[in-house]
Structures are given as C-alpha cells and as structure tokens.
GROMACS .gro file of C-alpha atoms in nm:
model
  310
    1MET     CA    1   0.880  20.378  27.365
    2ALA     CA    2   0.953  20.483  27.008
    3ALA     CA    3   0.670  20.610  26.789
    4ARG     CA    4   0.541  20.373  26.523
    5HIS     CA    5   0.675  20.587  26.240
    6THR     CA    6   1.027  20.592  26.390
    7SER     CA    7   1.283  20.400  26.185
    8PRO     CA    8   1.504  20.135  26.349
    9LEU     CA    9   1.800  20.372  26.311
   10GLN     CA   10   1.620  20.659  26.478
   11ALA     CA   11   1.498  20.425  26.752
   12LEU     CA   12   1.855  20.316  26.821
   13LEU     CA   13   1.990  20.669  26.831
   14VAL     CA   14   1.728  20.788  27.082
   15ASP     CA   15   1.776  20.482  27.304
   16GLU     CA   16   1.922  20.604  27.635
   17ARG     CA   17   2.129  20.286  27.655
   18PHE     CA   18   2.311  20.362  27.330
   19ASP     CA   19   2.674  20.443  27.409
   20GLY     CA   20   2.742  20.730  27.175
   21ASP     CA   21   2.701  21.097  27.097
   22ILE     CA   22   2.459  21.174  26.815
   23TYR     CA   23   2.454  21.489  26.602
   24ALA     CA   24   2.182  21.527  26.340
   25HIS     CA   25   2.259  21.726  26.024
   26GLU     CA   26   2.615  21.784  26.142
   27PRO     CA   27   2.828  21.999  25.907
   28MET     CA   28   3.122  21.787  25.797
   29ALA     CA   29   3.331  22.101  25.752
   30ARG     CA   30   3.382  22.072  26.129
   31HIS     CA   31   3.538  21.730  26.089
   32THR     CA   32   3.776  21.761  25.793
   33SER     CA   33   4.115  21.925  25.763
   34TYR     CA   34   3.987  22.091  25.445
   35ARG     CA   35   3.720  22.267  25.655
   36ILE     CA   36   3.484  22.182  25.373
   37GLY     CA   37   3.172  21.967  25.361
   38GLY     CA   38   2.795  21.976  25.391
   39PRO     CA   39   2.590  21.801  25.662
   40ALA     CA   40   2.581  21.432  25.738
   41ARG     CA   41   2.233  21.299  25.812
   42PHE     CA   42   2.378  21.173  26.138
   43TYR     CA   43   2.726  21.210  26.281
   44VAL     CA   44   2.772  20.950  26.555
   45ARG     CA   45   3.068  20.924  26.791
   46VAL     CA   46   3.049  20.569  26.929
   47GLY     CA   47   3.204  20.501  27.268
   48SER     CA   48   3.238  20.123  27.257
   49VAL     CA   49   3.256  19.816  27.036
   50GLY     CA   50   2.903  19.724  27.140
   51ALA     CA   51   2.764  20.059  27.026
   52LEU     CA   52   2.953  20.043  26.697
   53THR     CA   53   2.831  19.687  26.633
   54ARG     CA   54   2.466  19.781  26.698
   55LEU     CA   55   2.489  20.089  26.479
   56VAL     CA   56   2.649  19.904  26.188
   57GLU     CA   57   2.397  19.619  26.214
   58VAL     CA   58   2.102  19.860  26.194
   59CYS     CA   59   2.254  20.055  25.904
   60GLU     CA   60   2.327  19.736  25.712
   61SER     CA   61   1.983  19.583  25.774
   62GLN     CA   62   1.801  19.904  25.676
   63GLY     CA   63   2.018  19.986  25.375
   64VAL     CA   64   2.134  20.314  25.530
   65PRO     CA   65   2.472  20.426  25.389
   66TRP     CA   66   2.738  20.463  25.654
   67VAL     CA   67   3.108  20.533  25.670
   68ALA     CA   68   3.369  20.537  25.945
   69VAL     CA   69   3.608  20.832  25.943
   70GLY     CA   70   3.906  20.942  26.148
   71ARG     CA   71   4.014  21.304  26.170
   72GLY     CA   72   3.919  21.375  25.811
   73THR     CA   73   4.275  21.455  25.706
   74ASN     CA   74   4.242  21.295  25.362
   75LEU     CA   75   3.869  21.347  25.313
   76LEU     CA   76   3.674  21.573  25.078
   77VAL     CA   77   3.301  21.585  25.158
   78ALA     CA   78   3.052  21.711  24.900
   79ASP     CA   79   2.887  22.049  24.954
   80GLU     CA   80   2.553  21.866  24.966
   81GLY     CA   81   2.682  21.652  25.250
   82PHE     CA   82   2.631  21.279  25.307
   83PRO     CA   83   2.281  21.125  25.322
   84GLY     CA   84   2.378  20.858  25.573
   85VAL     CA   85   2.564  20.799  25.898
   86VAL     CA   86   2.919  20.916  25.955
   87VAL     CA   87   3.078  20.714  26.235
   88SER     CA   88   3.361  20.844  26.453
   89LEU     CA   89   3.541  20.623  26.706
   90GLY     CA   90   3.521  20.768  27.057
   91ARG     CA   91   3.619  20.680  27.413
   92ASP     CA   92   3.716  20.310  27.405
   93PHE     CA   93   3.910  20.352  27.081
   94ARG     CA   94   4.124  20.646  27.194
   95SER     CA   95   4.376  20.486  27.427
   96PHE     CA   96   4.703  20.301  27.377
   97ARG     CA   97   4.962  20.119  27.584
   98VAL     CA   98   5.320  20.012  27.541
   99ASP     CA   99   5.408  19.645  27.585
  100GLU     CA  100   5.782  19.670  27.653
  101GLU     CA  101   5.829  19.293  27.686
  102ARG     CA  102   5.682  19.223  27.342
  103HIS     CA  103   5.824  19.543  27.191
  104CYS     CA  104   5.492  19.666  27.058
  105ILE     CA  105   5.242  19.946  27.102
  106VAL     CA  106   4.876  19.847  27.126
  107ALA     CA  107   4.671  20.138  26.995
  108GLY     CA  108   4.304  20.204  26.937
  109ALA     CA  109   4.210  20.320  26.590
  110GLY     CA  110   4.089  20.654  26.722
  111VAL     CA  111   4.425  20.746  26.875
  112LEU     CA  112   4.618  21.026  26.708
  113LEU     CA  113   4.916  20.877  26.528
  114SER     CA  114   5.127  21.170  26.649
  115ALA     CA  115   5.063  21.069  27.012
  116VAL     CA  116   5.189  20.716  26.944
  117VAL     CA  117   5.500  20.848  26.769
  118GLN     CA  118   5.582  21.079  27.059
  119GLU     CA  119   5.532  20.805  27.318
  120ALA     CA  120   5.766  20.576  27.126
  121PHE     CA  121   6.025  20.855  27.125
  122LYS     CA  122   5.989  20.913  27.501
  123ARG     CA  123   6.056  20.544  27.562
  124SER     CA  124   6.346  20.525  27.313
  125LEU     CA  125   6.155  20.284  27.091
  126ALA     CA  126   6.247  20.298  26.725
  127GLY     CA  127   6.051  20.224  26.410
  128LEU     CA  128   5.794  20.501  26.382
  129GLU     CA  129   6.016  20.802  26.314
  130PHE     CA  130   5.893  20.823  25.954
  131ALA     CA  131   5.543  20.908  26.082
  132VAL     CA  132   5.640  21.222  26.274
  133GLY     CA  133   5.422  21.510  26.165
  134THR     CA  134   5.168  21.280  25.999
  135PRO     CA  135   4.818  21.401  26.089
  136GLY     CA  136   4.518  21.183  26.155
  137THR     CA  137   4.440  20.871  26.351
  138VAL     CA  138   4.600  20.529  26.371
  139GLY     CA  139   4.299  20.374  26.196
  140GLY     CA  140   4.316  20.617  25.907
  141ALA     CA  141   4.691  20.567  25.877
  142LEU     CA  142   4.645  20.190  25.852
  143ARG     CA  143   4.370  20.209  25.593
  144MET     CA  144   4.581  20.427  25.362
  145ASN     CA  145   4.914  20.271  25.467
  146ALA     CA  146   5.055  20.612  25.554
  147GLY     CA  147   5.427  20.667  25.527
  148SER     CA  148   5.708  20.789  25.309
  149ARG     CA  149   5.855  20.651  24.988
  150ASP     CA  150   6.079  20.415  25.185
  151GLU     CA  151   5.884  20.341  25.505
  152TRP     CA  152   5.517  20.287  25.578
  153ILE     CA  153   5.302  20.191  25.873
  154GLY     CA  154   5.189  19.858  25.728
  155SER     CA  155   5.540  19.718  25.773
  156ARG     CA  156   5.501  19.783  26.148
  157VAL     CA  157   5.165  19.615  26.197
  158ALA     CA  158   5.196  19.296  26.404
  159SER     CA  159   4.819  19.247  26.424
  160VAL     CA  160   4.499  19.436  26.358
  161THR     CA  161   4.143  19.393  26.481
  162THR     CA  162   3.850  19.506  26.269
  163LEU     CA  163   3.472  19.492  26.273
  164VAL     CA  164   3.329  19.321  25.966
  165PRO     CA  165   2.951  19.342  25.908
  166GLY     CA  166   2.798  18.997  25.932
  167GLN     CA  167   3.111  18.847  26.087
  168GLY     CA  168   3.183  19.056  26.395
  169LEU     CA  169   3.534  19.112  26.527
  170VAL     CA  170   3.815  18.979  26.310
  171ARG     CA  171   4.179  18.971  26.420
  172ARG     CA  172   4.456  18.918  26.165
  173ALA     CA  173   4.831  18.928  26.163
  174GLY     CA  174   4.978  19.220  25.972
  175SER     CA  175   5.133  18.972  25.730
  176GLU     CA  176   4.785  18.850  25.632
  177LEU     CA  177   4.704  19.188  25.481
  178ALA     CA  178   4.835  19.331  25.157
  179TRP     CA  179   5.012  19.665  25.197
  180GLY     CA  180   5.084  19.879  24.895
  181TYR     CA  181   5.172  20.237  24.815
  182ARG     CA  182   4.899  20.436  24.994
  183THR     CA  183   4.675  20.128  24.992
  184SER     CA  184   4.580  19.834  25.209
  185SER     CA  185   4.359  19.530  25.156
  186PHE     CA  186   4.096  19.617  25.417
  187ASP     CA  187   3.748  19.575  25.277
  188THR     CA  188   3.560  19.900  25.230
  189CYS     CA  189   3.292  19.787  25.476
  190GLU     CA  190   3.523  19.687  25.762
  191THR     CA  191   3.623  19.926  26.038
  192VAL     CA  192   3.970  19.920  26.192
  193LEU     CA  193   3.940  19.911  26.573
  194GLU     CA  194   4.285  19.836  26.716
  195CYS     CA  195   4.633  19.733  26.614
  196GLU     CA  196   4.968  19.623  26.750
  197LEU     CA  197   5.264  19.815  26.609
  198SER     CA  198   5.605  19.655  26.637
  199VAL     CA  199   5.892  19.871  26.764
  200GLU     CA  200   6.239  19.800  26.902
  201PRO     CA  201   6.470  19.962  27.155
  202GLY     CA  202   6.688  20.224  26.990
  203ASP     CA  203   6.941  20.495  27.050
  204PRO     CA  204   6.741  20.800  27.167
  205PHE     CA  205   6.982  21.038  26.991
  206TYR     CA  206   6.941  20.851  26.664
  207ILE     CA  207   6.561  20.846  26.703
  208ARG     CA  208   6.552  21.219  26.781
  209GLY     CA  209   6.779  21.301  26.488
  210LYS     CA  210   6.571  21.102  26.243
  211MET     CA  211   6.247  21.256  26.369
  212GLU     CA  212   6.385  21.609  26.351
  213ALA     CA  213   6.515  21.553  25.998
  214ASN     CA  214   6.181  21.410  25.882
  215LEU     CA  215   5.985  21.691  26.043
  216ALA     CA  216   6.214  21.960  25.900
  217ARG     CA  217   6.170  21.810  25.554
  218ARG     CA  218   5.791  21.816  25.592
  219LYS     CA  219   5.789  22.176  25.713
  220LYS     CA  220   6.010  22.286  25.425
  221SER     CA  221   5.826  22.103  25.150
  222GLN     CA  222   5.461  22.102  25.261
  223PRO     CA  223   5.204  22.373  25.344
  224MET     CA  224   5.183  22.263  25.707
  225ASN     CA  225   4.943  22.533  25.830
  226ALA     CA  226   4.710  22.544  25.532
  227ALA     CA  227   4.363  22.390  25.518
  228CYS     CA  228   4.423  22.091  25.294
  229CYS     CA  229   4.404  21.712  25.283
  230GLY     CA  230   4.770  21.626  25.235
  231SER     CA  231   4.882  21.479  24.903
  232VAL     CA  232   4.599  21.489  24.650
  233PHE     CA  233   4.738  21.234  24.403
  234ARG     CA  234   4.927  20.908  24.435
  235ASN     CA  235   5.268  20.913  24.271
  236PRO     CA  236   5.257  20.719  23.942
  237GLU     CA  237   5.505  20.434  23.910
  238GLY     CA  238   5.852  20.585  23.888
  239LYS     CA  239   5.717  20.940  23.876
  240SER     CA  240   5.642  21.225  24.114
  241ALA     CA  241   5.288  21.364  24.093
  242ALA     CA  242   5.414  21.697  24.228
  243ALA     CA  243   5.684  21.717  23.961
  244LEU     CA  244   5.434  21.644  23.685
  245VAL     CA  245   5.196  21.913  23.808
  246GLU     CA  246   5.472  22.167  23.866
  247GLY     CA  247   5.623  22.093  23.527
  248LEU     CA  248   5.302  22.214  23.366
  249GLY     CA  249   5.321  22.544  23.552
  250LEU     CA  250   5.018  22.466  23.763
  251LYS     CA  251   5.152  22.586  24.097
  252GLY     CA  252   4.914  22.859  24.208
  253ALA     CA  253   4.640  22.752  23.964
  254ALA     CA  254   4.298  22.806  24.117
  255VAL     CA  255   3.931  22.728  24.082
  256GLY     CA  256   3.722  22.945  24.310
  257GLY     CA  257   3.874  22.928  24.656
  258ALA     CA  258   4.076  22.611  24.583
  259ARG     CA  259   4.439  22.661  24.481
  260VAL     CA  260   4.740  22.445  24.400
  261SER     CA  261   4.989  22.516  24.678
  262ASP     CA  262   5.289  22.733  24.598
  263VAL     CA  263   5.490  22.519  24.839
  264HIS     CA  264   5.407  22.173  24.705
  265ALA     CA  265   5.229  22.108  24.374
  266ASN     CA  266   5.059  21.790  24.501
  267PHE     CA  267   4.865  21.987  24.763
  268ILE     CA  268   4.541  22.173  24.695
  269VAL     CA  269   4.464  22.425  24.967
  270ASN     CA  270   4.145  22.594  25.077
  271ASP     CA  271   4.214  22.966  25.072
  272GLY     CA  272   3.920  23.021  25.303
  273GLU     CA  273   3.613  23.021  25.081
  274ALA     CA  274   3.664  22.704  24.878
  275THR     CA  275   3.377  22.466  24.817
  276ALA     CA  276   3.407  22.093  24.758
  277ARG     CA  277   3.297  22.165  24.403
  278ASP     CA  278   3.595  22.399  24.361
  279VAL     CA  279   3.840  22.136  24.485
  280ARG     CA  280   3.687  21.861  24.274
  281ALA     CA  281   3.697  22.082  23.964
  282LEU     CA  282   4.063  22.169  24.023
  283ILE     CA  283   4.145  21.800  24.068
  284SER     CA  284   3.975  21.721  23.737
  285LEU     CA  285   4.156  22.008  23.565
  286ILE     CA  286   4.496  21.882  23.684
  287GLN     CA  287   4.416  21.526  23.580
  288ALA     CA  288   4.313  21.639  23.233
  289LYS     CA  289   4.623  21.852  23.178
  290VAL     CA  290   4.862  21.583  23.306
  291TYR     CA  291   4.699  21.322  23.085
  292GLU     CA  292   4.711  21.554  22.783
  293ALA     CA  293   5.080  21.632  22.838
  294TYR     CA  294   5.215  21.297  22.958
  295GLY     CA  295   4.949  21.035  22.891
  296ILE     CA  296   4.945  20.959  23.265
  297GLU     CA  297   4.623  20.921  23.461
  298LEU     CA  298   4.674  21.062  23.810
  299ALA     CA  299   4.487  20.860  24.073
  300PRO     CA  300   4.349  21.062  24.366
  301GLU     CA  301   4.481  20.985  24.710
  302VAL     CA  302   4.210  21.198  24.868
  303ARG     CA  303   3.894  21.013  24.969
  304PHE     CA  304   3.563  21.147  24.832
  305LEU     CA  305   3.239  21.132  25.030
  306GLY     CA  306   2.889  21.228  24.921
  307PHE     CA  307   2.965  21.279  24.552
  308ASP     CA  308   2.761  21.105  24.284
  309GLY     CA  309   2.916  20.770  24.202
  310GLU     CA  310   3.141  20.767  24.509
   0.00000   0.00000   0.00000
C-alpha cells in the first residue's frame, strides 16, 4: 500500500504489476548519441501497450511533463536534465515480421531501423535501401520522416498505429498523414507504436548495389564514428545548410567541447567534454552568422529537451 504522501505517478511506478523498468534521476547522456544530457526525473522503459497507456494517463492527469524517445540519435538534452518522465519503448515494441503475401514489413516503433533494412535485403525486398546506415528506431524515423533528398520513409508507410492521450490507440493509413522534408504531421503528444512499411520483390544484386553506394556516400561525407546527432539544421528551400555553413569558413569552429565537423559542416560533434550548453551556443552562433551573411534563418533538425521554452 502506497504512503499517503506518494503521488499517483510514484504509486504507479512502485506497483509490482507495472510492466516496465524504472530508473530515477537517470542521466540522459546514457541515452543520446551526443553522450550529453542531465538526469530525467524518471526514465521508464515500458514493456507493453497497457503499461504505456497507464503511464501516459497518470502523467496527463497529474500535469507531469513526459516525452517518448527512441535511441536519442537526434536529441540534445539540457545539462540540467528533464524534470519529467522520459519514456522508452521496450519489449513488445521491439519486434518485427515480414508479410511476404502483402509485401510489407510490420515493425514496432522500438525496432532499430537498421535491422529492418537488413532483413529486407536478406529477403530481396526493395524500397528501403535509402535508409541503410540511418541510426535510430523505426518510431523516430517516422516522426522525423528520415530519408535522403529523393527518398524518405513516409512514402513507404502503409499504416501506422499510435497512442493518443484521451483517445487511445489510433490506426491510420500512411496517406492520411502529411509527410514533409524532415517532418510529419504526428501530434507532439502522440506516440508511434507500430507501422507497416511497403516493400516489393527486387533484384538482390540491384538492392545490394544501391545499399553499398548509399553507405559509401554516408561514410565519405559524414563523421560516422563521432558523438553527434546527425544533421543539425534542415536544408533551406533550394539550399544546402552544410554549404552555407562551410561557405562562411565555419568548419572546425568550436564552443567549448562542441565543434563543427571537419567532414560535414552540418554536423556538430562532441569532442569528449562538450556540454549541452556548448552545443546550443554553437548552434546559435551558426544561425546568427548565416542570417547575417545570407538573410536565411536555419531551422534546427535536432530535437531539444529540457531547455527553457522547449
């Protein structure tokens, strides 16, 4: 029996029947590709839809801030951390299957996108070659509509199931959602749970060749082994963010332990001792210089968590 002073959230998280792993004051640096970030009040890895639903309901009813994250590959968490609940999708969201008759892959949002891409390749199923080498989970890829200039995951979504606070599970066809450059029309409060990705039988040699070419291009043009969050800025209409930044001689520019990559000017890397404050300051510096030189406002692609106003 919970003590009288225990909050509904605390009561839920100590309930033995709750299907999840709970970590109090968990450093978010352990859960982001930047290896940066202060503690979340609670970091909760939910194992089922039921556990996720209960957790979200309690957070919503008590006004506790919460956010669902994937592998943290496009996330910058404040040094002070996050004063709410960070939700990670566990067991029941980390499996996928191939439906060969319907030519689709049914994948949980917690599945690594790279695993889905490799399985499609093994089965000679085409359509996901553009995503080779893309880090993160399927859910994160859908939310940001991950892809290249010419191909993106939204165009492959046959259906998607989400959890919407106050409504429950919602299933929509991919065509019912708006997919844009590094954007999707998911509401900020809904959590992607599962999707169906359309694929088609293809020539295995063609699939392999396309994957190898895409991966080679990534390795040549991106700092693959550095601690970073991928592209920092969205490309402005008809422009390249990297070209704008490089044109101002900002490759190698640094604030504290954060530095503009020498390999790709749209990547900011953590040299080992960077703080979130360093990265945020370098982002602001780049935005100011690009606006001063070109009159273009660079929009961040990186997701901020725990900062004032975010």
